[in-house]
Short mmCIF file of C-alpha atoms and ligand atoms in Angstrom, two decimals:
data_model
loop_
_atom_site.label_atom_id
_atom_site.label_comp_id
_atom_site.label_asym_id
_atom_site.label_seq_id
_atom_site.Cartn_x
_atom_site.Cartn_y
_atom_site.Cartn_z
CA MET A 1 9.14 -7.26 -22.61
CA ASN A 2 7.12 -8.56 -19.38
CA ARG A 3 9.99 -10.26 -16.87
CA LYS A 4 6.84 -11.02 -14.52
CA LYS A 5 4.40 -13.83 -15.02
CA LEU A 6 1.00 -12.89 -16.17
CA LYS A 7 -1.94 -12.16 -13.25
CA ILE A 8 -5.45 -12.67 -13.81
CA GLY A 9 -8.33 -11.36 -12.15
CA ALA A 10 -12.30 -11.96 -12.29
CA ILE A 11 -14.69 -9.30 -12.02
CA VAL A 12 -18.00 -10.85 -10.74
CA ASP A 13 -21.08 -9.37 -11.79
CA GLY A 14 -23.96 -11.41 -10.20
CA VAL A 15 -26.40 -11.83 -13.07
CA GLY A 16 -23.98 -10.33 -15.49
CA TRP A 17 -22.77 -6.85 -16.77
CA SER A 18 -25.58 -6.21 -19.51
CA HIS A 19 -29.15 -5.81 -19.91
CA THR A 20 -29.89 -9.01 -20.91
CA ALA A 21 -27.32 -11.79 -19.35
CA TRP A 22 -29.53 -12.43 -16.70
CA ARG A 23 -32.23 -14.14 -19.17
CA HIS A 24 -29.71 -16.96 -20.24
CA PRO A 25 -31.04 -20.49 -18.94
CA ASN A 26 -27.98 -21.38 -16.91
CA MET A 27 -27.54 -17.92 -15.12
CA PRO A 28 -29.49 -18.02 -11.62
CA SER A 29 -31.90 -14.57 -11.94
CA ASN A 30 -31.26 -13.87 -8.10
CA ALA A 31 -27.20 -14.14 -8.73
CA SER A 32 -26.64 -10.64 -7.53
CA GLU A 33 -28.13 -11.14 -4.16
CA SER A 34 -26.96 -14.71 -3.69
CA ILE A 35 -23.92 -15.37 -1.51
CA ASP A 36 -24.00 -19.22 -2.39
CA PHE A 37 -23.44 -17.81 -6.09
CA TYR A 38 -20.52 -15.68 -5.48
CA ALA A 39 -19.14 -18.41 -2.92
CA ALA A 40 -19.39 -20.80 -5.70
CA LYS A 41 -17.59 -18.40 -8.26
CA ALA A 42 -14.95 -17.74 -5.72
CA ARG A 43 -14.16 -21.04 -4.93
CA ARG A 44 -13.95 -22.04 -8.84
CA LEU A 45 -11.81 -19.01 -9.54
CA GLU A 46 -9.32 -19.98 -6.80
CA GLU A 47 -9.16 -23.78 -8.41
CA GLY A 48 -8.20 -21.81 -11.64
CA LYS A 49 -5.51 -20.17 -9.37
CA PHE A 50 -6.66 -16.59 -10.14
CA ASP A 51 -5.10 -13.47 -8.48
CA MET A 52 -8.18 -12.04 -7.24
CA VAL A 53 -12.10 -11.64 -7.47
CA PHE A 54 -12.73 -8.21 -8.27
CA LEU A 55 -16.12 -6.30 -7.57
CA ALA A 56 -17.19 -3.38 -9.29
CA ASP A 57 -19.75 -1.06 -7.81
CA VAL A 58 -22.31 1.55 -8.42
CA SER A 59 -23.51 4.47 -6.32
CA HIS A 60 -26.75 6.04 -7.70
CA ILE A 61 -29.16 3.79 -9.69
CA GLY A 62 -32.40 4.63 -11.83
CA PRO A 63 -35.07 1.89 -13.49
CA GLY A 64 -33.18 1.96 -16.78
CA MET A 65 -29.62 0.46 -15.05
CA ILE A 66 -28.55 -2.97 -15.82
CA PRO A 67 -30.26 -5.75 -13.74
CA HIS A 68 -27.00 -6.41 -11.70
CA TYR A 69 -26.84 -2.87 -10.56
CA LEU A 70 -30.98 -2.81 -9.63
CA SER A 71 -30.37 -4.99 -6.75
CA MET A 72 -27.10 -6.20 -5.64
CA PHE A 73 -25.12 -6.84 -2.38
CA GLU A 74 -22.55 -4.35 -0.92
CA GLY A 75 -18.85 -5.37 -1.95
CA VAL A 76 -17.00 -5.49 1.46
CA SER A 77 -20.01 -7.64 3.09
CA ILE A 78 -19.77 -10.17 0.06
CA LEU A 79 -15.88 -10.36 0.48
CA SER A 80 -15.92 -10.79 4.05
CA ALA A 81 -18.04 -13.79 3.43
CA LEU A 82 -15.89 -14.87 0.68
CA SER A 83 -12.83 -14.79 2.96
CA MET A 84 -14.22 -17.88 5.09
CA VAL A 85 -14.56 -20.05 2.22
CA THR A 86 -11.25 -19.32 0.27
CA SER A 87 -7.58 -19.30 1.17
CA HIS A 88 -5.56 -17.77 -1.48
CA ILE A 89 -7.73 -15.61 -3.77
CA GLY A 90 -7.31 -11.90 -3.63
CA LEU A 91 -10.70 -9.79 -2.42
CA VAL A 92 -11.02 -6.57 -4.03
CA ALA A 93 -13.72 -4.02 -3.22
CA THR A 94 -14.91 -0.75 -5.20
CA ILE A 95 -15.52 2.19 -2.91
CA ALA A 96 -15.83 5.36 -4.73
CA THR A 97 -13.85 8.17 -2.84
CA SER A 98 -16.38 10.85 -3.99
CA TYR A 99 -19.10 9.63 -1.47
CA ALA A 100 -17.92 7.46 1.34
CA ASP A 101 -16.10 8.65 4.42
CA PRO A 102 -12.40 7.88 4.57
CA PHE A 103 -12.02 6.74 8.36
CA THR A 104 -14.72 4.05 7.64
CA VAL A 105 -13.30 3.11 4.33
CA ALA A 106 -9.55 2.63 6.03
CA ARG A 107 -11.39 0.58 8.88
CA GLN A 108 -13.44 -1.52 6.76
CA MET A 109 -10.65 -2.53 4.13
CA ALA A 110 -8.26 -2.83 7.05
CA SER A 111 -10.50 -5.27 8.87
CA LEU A 112 -11.29 -7.34 5.52
CA ASP A 113 -7.56 -7.18 5.02
CA LYS A 114 -7.01 -8.98 8.53
CA ILE A 115 -10.23 -11.25 8.24
CA SER A 116 -8.66 -12.50 4.99
CA ASN A 117 -5.20 -12.99 6.16
CA GLY A 118 -3.76 -10.39 3.98
CA ARG A 119 -6.08 -10.64 0.58
CA ALA A 120 -7.61 -7.53 0.47
CA GLY A 121 -7.50 -4.90 -2.05
CA TRP A 122 -9.30 -1.53 -2.94
CA ASN A 123 -10.33 -0.04 -6.14
CA ALA A 124 -10.44 3.59 -5.28
CA ILE A 125 -12.66 5.19 -7.88
CA THR A 126 -14.24 8.68 -8.27
CA SER A 127 -17.06 7.17 -9.91
CA ASN A 128 -19.46 9.43 -11.67
CA PRO A 129 -21.00 12.73 -9.92
CA GLY A 130 -24.19 11.29 -9.66
CA GLY A 131 -24.04 9.56 -6.19
CA LEU A 132 -23.38 12.82 -4.68
CA ALA A 133 -27.10 13.17 -4.35
CA ASN A 134 -27.39 9.80 -2.28
CA TYR A 135 -24.43 11.00 0.15
CA SER A 136 -25.57 14.38 1.30
CA ARG A 137 -22.98 16.06 -0.97
CA ARG A 138 -24.91 18.11 -3.50
CA HIS A 139 -22.98 21.15 -2.70
CA LEU A 140 -20.09 19.36 -4.57
CA HIS A 141 -19.36 19.41 -8.28
CA LYS A 142 -17.42 17.11 -10.84
CA SER A 143 -14.55 19.30 -10.31
CA ASP A 144 -14.29 18.41 -6.61
CA LEU A 145 -13.82 14.61 -7.41
CA TYR A 146 -10.18 14.49 -8.32
CA PRO A 147 -8.95 16.93 -5.52
CA MET A 148 -11.27 14.92 -2.91
CA LYS A 149 -9.92 11.61 -4.11
CA GLU A 150 -6.40 12.78 -3.30
CA GLU A 151 -7.15 13.85 -0.12
CA PHE A 152 -9.20 10.38 0.70
CA ILE A 153 -6.51 8.40 -0.31
CA GLU A 154 -3.81 10.25 1.78
CA VAL A 155 -6.16 9.92 5.04
CA VAL A 156 -6.58 6.43 4.58
CA GLU A 157 -2.84 5.56 3.90
CA GLY A 158 -2.28 7.63 6.85
CA LEU A 159 -4.73 5.82 9.07
CA TRP A 160 -3.34 2.31 8.01
CA ASP A 161 0.00 3.55 9.53
CA SER A 162 -1.72 4.02 12.98
CA TYR A 163 0.01 1.21 14.40
CA GLU A 164 3.70 0.19 13.67
CA ASP A 165 3.97 -3.74 13.11
CA ASP A 166 5.22 -4.21 16.65
CA ALA A 167 2.93 -1.96 18.55
CA PHE A 168 0.76 -4.44 20.40
CA MET A 169 2.90 -6.74 23.13
CA ARG A 170 -0.21 -8.08 24.39
CA ASP A 171 2.06 -9.52 27.14
CA LYS A 172 -0.13 -10.88 30.04
CA LYS A 173 2.60 -11.14 32.47
CA THR A 174 3.63 -7.69 32.40
CA GLY A 175 0.20 -6.15 31.73
CA SER A 176 1.56 -4.39 28.67
CA PHE A 177 -0.90 -4.66 25.93
CA LEU A 178 0.40 -1.77 23.86
CA ASN A 179 3.61 0.29 23.20
CA PRO A 180 2.18 3.82 23.01
CA SER A 181 5.14 4.92 21.28
CA LYS A 182 4.13 2.92 18.36
CA MET A 183 0.65 4.46 17.77
CA HIS A 184 0.32 7.45 15.74
CA PRO A 185 -2.44 9.84 15.30
CA LEU A 186 -2.71 11.51 11.97
CA TYR A 187 -4.16 15.03 12.49
CA TYR A 188 -4.93 15.34 8.74
CA ARG A 189 -6.63 18.78 7.89
CA GLY A 190 -7.39 19.22 4.29
CA LYS A 191 -10.06 21.22 2.17
CA TYR A 192 -12.58 18.15 2.09
CA PHE A 193 -11.34 15.94 4.83
CA SER A 194 -10.46 16.72 8.63
CA VAL A 195 -9.30 13.24 10.55
CA ASP A 196 -7.33 13.26 13.86
CA GLY A 197 -7.07 9.24 14.05
CA PRO A 198 -5.28 7.03 14.99
CA LEU A 199 -7.32 4.14 13.47
CA ASN A 200 -8.46 1.26 15.81
CA ILE A 201 -6.97 -1.70 13.97
CA SER A 202 -3.52 -2.81 13.41
CA ARG A 203 -1.64 -3.78 10.22
CA SER A 204 -2.27 -7.25 8.55
CA VAL A 205 0.35 -9.62 7.28
CA GLN A 206 0.47 -7.94 3.96
CA GLY A 207 1.02 -4.40 5.66
CA ARG A 208 -2.02 -2.65 4.04
CA PRO A 209 -4.40 -3.44 1.13
CA VAL A 210 -3.21 -3.20 -2.45
CA ILE A 211 -4.94 0.10 -3.84
CA PHE A 212 -6.30 -0.13 -7.51
CA GLN A 213 -7.68 2.64 -9.39
CA ALA A 214 -9.85 3.18 -12.37
CA GLY A 215 -10.07 6.19 -14.89
CA THR A 216 -9.00 7.79 -17.88
CA SER A 217 -8.13 11.68 -17.29
CA ASN A 218 -4.94 13.62 -17.00
CA GLU A 219 -5.82 14.28 -13.47
CA PHE A 220 -6.70 10.69 -12.71
CA MET A 221 -3.00 9.47 -14.04
CA ASP A 222 -1.30 12.13 -11.24
CA ILE A 223 -3.12 10.52 -8.68
CA ALA A 224 -2.94 6.96 -9.80
CA ALA A 225 0.95 7.48 -10.32
CA LYS A 226 1.22 8.62 -6.74
CA HIS A 227 -1.00 6.15 -5.04
CA ALA A 228 -2.02 3.16 -7.11
CA GLU A 229 -0.54 -0.36 -7.44
CA GLY A 230 -2.55 -1.23 -10.28
CA VAL A 231 -4.86 0.36 -12.92
CA LEU A 232 -7.74 -0.76 -14.71
CA VAL A 233 -7.58 -0.22 -18.48
CA ASN A 234 -10.30 -0.62 -21.05
CA GLY A 235 -9.10 -3.52 -23.19
CA ASP A 236 -10.96 -2.75 -26.45
CA ASP A 237 -7.84 -1.45 -28.09
CA LEU A 238 -4.48 -3.29 -27.69
CA HIS A 239 -2.88 -0.10 -28.99
CA TYR A 240 -4.61 2.11 -26.65
CA ALA A 241 -3.91 0.03 -23.62
CA LYS A 242 -0.25 0.07 -24.27
CA GLN A 243 0.42 3.52 -24.60
CA PHE A 244 -2.00 4.27 -21.70
CA GLY A 245 0.19 1.73 -19.48
CA LEU A 246 3.26 3.05 -20.95
CA GLU A 247 2.54 6.81 -19.70
CA LEU A 248 1.20 5.77 -16.39
CA LYS A 249 4.16 4.00 -15.58
CA ARG A 250 6.40 7.06 -16.97
CA ARG A 251 4.34 9.27 -14.35
CA VAL A 252 4.98 6.26 -11.70
CA VAL A 253 8.61 6.79 -12.00
CA ILE A 254 8.45 10.57 -12.06
CA ALA A 255 6.52 10.33 -8.84
CA GLY A 256 9.60 8.52 -7.34
CA ARG A 257 8.35 4.71 -7.35
CA SER A 258 9.25 1.86 -9.26
CA ALA A 259 7.15 0.77 -12.77
CA ASP A 260 8.07 -2.96 -11.73
CA ASN A 261 5.27 -2.36 -8.99
CA PHE A 262 2.68 -1.02 -10.91
CA LEU A 263 -0.07 -3.34 -12.78
CA ILE A 264 -1.66 -2.43 -16.01
CA MET A 265 -4.98 -4.24 -16.18
CA PRO A 266 -6.78 -4.40 -19.14
CA THR A 267 -10.40 -5.49 -18.96
CA GLN A 268 -11.66 -8.27 -21.35
CA ASN A 269 -14.65 -10.32 -21.94
CA PRO A 270 -13.61 -13.41 -23.97
CA ILE A 271 -15.77 -16.24 -25.57
CA VAL A 272 -13.78 -19.23 -25.82
CA GLY A 273 -14.59 -22.56 -27.18
CA ARG A 274 -12.62 -25.85 -27.84
CA THR A 275 -12.90 -24.62 -31.39
CA GLU A 276 -13.63 -21.08 -33.13
CA ALA A 277 -17.35 -22.84 -33.97
CA GLU A 278 -18.06 -23.52 -30.40
CA ALA A 279 -17.05 -20.18 -29.28
CA ARG A 280 -19.53 -18.65 -32.07
CA GLU A 281 -22.33 -21.00 -30.77
CA LYS A 282 -22.00 -19.31 -27.26
CA LEU A 283 -22.00 -15.56 -28.76
CA GLN A 284 -25.04 -16.70 -30.72
CA GLU A 285 -26.80 -17.89 -27.24
CA LEU A 286 -25.95 -14.37 -25.75
CA GLU A 287 -27.11 -12.60 -28.97
CA ARG A 288 -30.42 -14.71 -28.78
CA LEU A 289 -31.12 -12.93 -25.55
CA LEU A 290 -30.90 -9.46 -27.24
CA PRO A 291 -34.13 -7.89 -28.57
CA PRO A 292 -34.75 -8.60 -32.36
CA GLY A 293 -32.46 -7.15 -34.69
CA TYR A 294 -29.85 -6.47 -32.42
CA ARG A 295 -26.17 -8.02 -33.08
CA MET A 296 -23.84 -9.30 -30.40
CA PRO A 297 -20.38 -7.79 -31.13
CA LYS A 298 -17.55 -10.47 -30.97
CA PRO A 299 -15.34 -9.78 -28.20
CA LEU A 300 -11.41 -8.98 -28.89
CA LEU A 301 -10.59 -12.23 -27.28
CA PHE A 302 -12.63 -14.76 -29.28
CA GLY A 303 -12.30 -18.40 -30.86
CA SER A 304 -10.32 -21.42 -29.85
CA ALA A 305 -8.78 -21.51 -26.60
CA GLU A 306 -5.37 -21.94 -28.58
CA ASP A 307 -6.14 -18.62 -30.49
CA VAL A 308 -7.00 -16.82 -27.12
CA ALA A 309 -4.03 -18.06 -25.23
CA ASP A 310 -1.96 -16.97 -28.27
CA GLN A 311 -3.40 -13.45 -27.80
CA ILE A 312 -2.86 -13.11 -24.26
CA GLU A 313 0.59 -14.48 -24.36
CA HIS A 314 1.33 -11.43 -27.05
CA TRP A 315 -0.38 -8.75 -25.12
CA HIS A 316 1.50 -9.72 -21.94
CA GLY A 317 4.75 -10.17 -23.91
CA VAL A 318 4.62 -6.41 -25.29
CA GLY A 319 3.90 -5.17 -21.97
CA ALA A 320 0.17 -4.17 -22.58
CA MET A 321 -1.23 -6.17 -20.15
CA ASP A 322 0.34 -7.11 -16.23
CA LEU A 323 -2.85 -8.40 -15.14
CA LEU A 324 -5.63 -9.81 -17.34
CA LEU A 325 -9.10 -8.70 -15.58
CA LEU A 326 -12.01 -10.90 -16.99
CA ARG A 327 -15.58 -9.74 -16.98
CA MET A 328 -17.85 -12.76 -18.31
CA GLU A 329 -20.90 -12.34 -20.34
CA HIS A 330 -21.59 -16.09 -20.83
CA PRO A 331 -22.64 -17.97 -17.69
CA SER A 332 -20.12 -20.45 -18.40
CA GLY A 333 -17.41 -17.74 -19.36
CA PHE A 334 -15.09 -18.72 -16.34
CA ASP A 335 -15.51 -22.37 -16.27
CA ASP A 336 -14.39 -22.60 -20.11
CA PHE A 337 -11.50 -20.22 -19.41
CA ILE A 338 -10.29 -22.19 -16.38
CA ASP A 339 -10.79 -25.61 -18.34
CA LEU A 340 -9.43 -24.66 -21.60
CA VAL A 341 -7.05 -21.65 -21.68
CA VAL A 342 -5.48 -21.66 -18.33
CA PRO A 343 -3.81 -24.84 -18.90
CA LEU A 344 -2.49 -23.59 -22.01
CA LEU A 345 -1.07 -20.28 -20.48
CA GLN A 346 0.48 -22.70 -17.85
CA LYS A 347 2.26 -24.52 -20.43
CA LYS A 348 3.49 -21.68 -22.13
CA GLY A 349 4.74 -20.66 -18.57
CA ILE A 350 3.32 -17.25 -18.34
CA PHE A 351 0.78 -18.11 -15.45
CA ARG A 352 1.29 -19.90 -12.09
CA THR A 353 0.20 -23.71 -11.55
CA GLU A 354 0.11 -23.09 -7.69
CA TYR A 355 -0.07 -19.81 -5.63
CA GLU A 356 3.19 -18.30 -4.66
CA ALA A 357 2.04 -16.82 -1.72
CA SER A 358 -1.10 -16.57 0.63
CA THR A 359 -1.36 -12.85 0.51
CA LEU A 360 -2.59 -10.66 -2.35
CA ARG A 361 0.62 -8.74 -2.58
CA GLY A 362 2.54 -11.94 -2.35
CA ASN A 363 0.88 -13.18 -5.76
CA LEU A 364 0.92 -9.98 -7.41
CA GLU A 365 4.60 -9.82 -6.74
CA LEU A 366 3.96 -6.16 -5.19
CA PRO A 367 6.12 -5.20 -2.28
CA TYR A 368 5.17 -5.10 1.26
CA ILE A 369 4.99 -1.50 2.46
CA PRO A 370 6.51 -0.58 5.41
CA ASN A 371 4.90 1.80 8.12
CA ARG A 372 6.07 5.14 7.61
CA TYR A 373 6.87 5.69 10.99
CA SER A 374 9.07 2.42 11.45
CA VAL A 375 10.76 3.56 8.17
CA GLU A 376 11.52 7.14 9.89
CA ARG A 377 13.19 5.67 13.03
C1 FMN B 1 -11.85 0.63 -16.51
C2 FMN B 1 -12.56 1.45 -15.72
C3 FMN B 1 -13.42 1.08 -14.92
C4 FMN B 1 -14.32 1.87 -14.24
N1 FMN B 1 -15.23 1.12 -12.94
C5 FMN B 1 -16.21 1.78 -12.37
C6 FMN B 1 -17.06 1.26 -11.57
O1 FMN B 1 -16.95 0.17 -11.13
N2 FMN B 1 -17.85 1.99 -10.61
C7 FMN B 1 -17.95 3.39 -11.12
O2 FMN B 1 -18.98 4.06 -10.44
N3 FMN B 1 -17.19 4.02 -11.93
C8 FMN B 1 -16.27 3.14 -12.49
N4 FMN B 1 -15.39 3.81 -13.50
C9 FMN B 1 -15.69 5.33 -13.56
C10 FMN B 1 -14.59 6.15 -12.92
O3 FMN B 1 -14.62 5.92 -11.56
C11 FMN B 1 -14.33 7.62 -13.16
O4 FMN B 1 -15.84 8.18 -12.80
C12 FMN B 1 -14.61 8.01 -14.84
O5 FMN B 1 -13.65 7.04 -15.38
C13 FMN B 1 -14.23 9.59 -14.90
O6 FMN B 1 -13.09 9.82 -14.63
P1 FMN B 1 -11.97 10.11 -15.84
O7 FMN B 1 -12.33 11.41 -16.34
O8 FMN B 1 -10.72 10.15 -15.00
O9 FMN B 1 -12.00 8.79 -16.79
C14 FMN B 1 -14.52 3.07 -14.35
C15 FMN B 1 -13.84 3.87 -15.30
C16 FMN B 1 -12.96 2.87 -15.93
C17 FMN B 1 -11.98 3.64 -16.98
#
């Protein structure tokens, strides 16, 4: 049984996560490059009391890719802008550990965390090896990606502890800006990364950004057990999501952490209506955008809002879904979910009616992680 309330996040994919969604009459064809589009979505999701806006990413493209990936904004840039037009919703960017530089990522994410007053999250993925060619890393191979990821995250976490929470006095009378004994270089030496530190930014009100991860392999699970606070799970199969989640939580406990502070996050692309017939109409609208002869498969969460809310309650109840991560196919998908399903989840008492906190950690019921050097004192 799940003792905590359900959390809900939204993957916002510009013109959509398919080849054809952009052709829907209600989809602005420039959505992936429109900050107004993202701002309107984020505000609406905040009205729905969602925990977070989540941006997936891609690091190498070719002409056959989905339109969204062909021409899109970089995630942290979008989220910085969204932080100024929202106040409670979490802001999560995907940045692959296979390509970027850990000092830069630590700095970007810590900045976003402070700019948003403690609402940032980082989805640390390996991504697939294709991107190595864009980041001058052709000498590396697929087998390098997970060992590199582990080092990358150790560096980022270490840099986020560069300053203890009371390091800065900023006392104009005495002239003391910093207490230097509370500044900590890292001197990390690994196979892939060599980073002295410290990072030139102090911690945010939530301590540090929330770390999410996505993957499926054994190597993935071991690193996630040590470093992730939430994991994306393919939600096509309830049984799989539950078993994968249980296995991850088992490893989290072996790694010396509490499984209560670890979120299993199945992704879903529901189609809902007031009635099942209305949902079917929406499915057909999407189907008509496909090339002739193609059928649109029914998503797992499909039908009347009551049916969909009941299924979500079940998934949450059996422990297969701590956080429902929505990725919508239909342009009105988030509106429908917020108008029709959210009130039912609230009536069932499994989803909030008001934000509990102003930080992402607070709303996700994840603990503040104290600075490692303060703990040692
Ligand atoms: C649910 C899920 C979401 C993912 N999202 C992304 C993404 O947004 N961008 C990306 O480049 N790779 C994404 N990946 C791919 C992973 O980063 C990784 O490359 C892939 O899962 C291979 O690792 P594995 O063998 O551990 O599964 C995702 C994987 C999963 C399972």
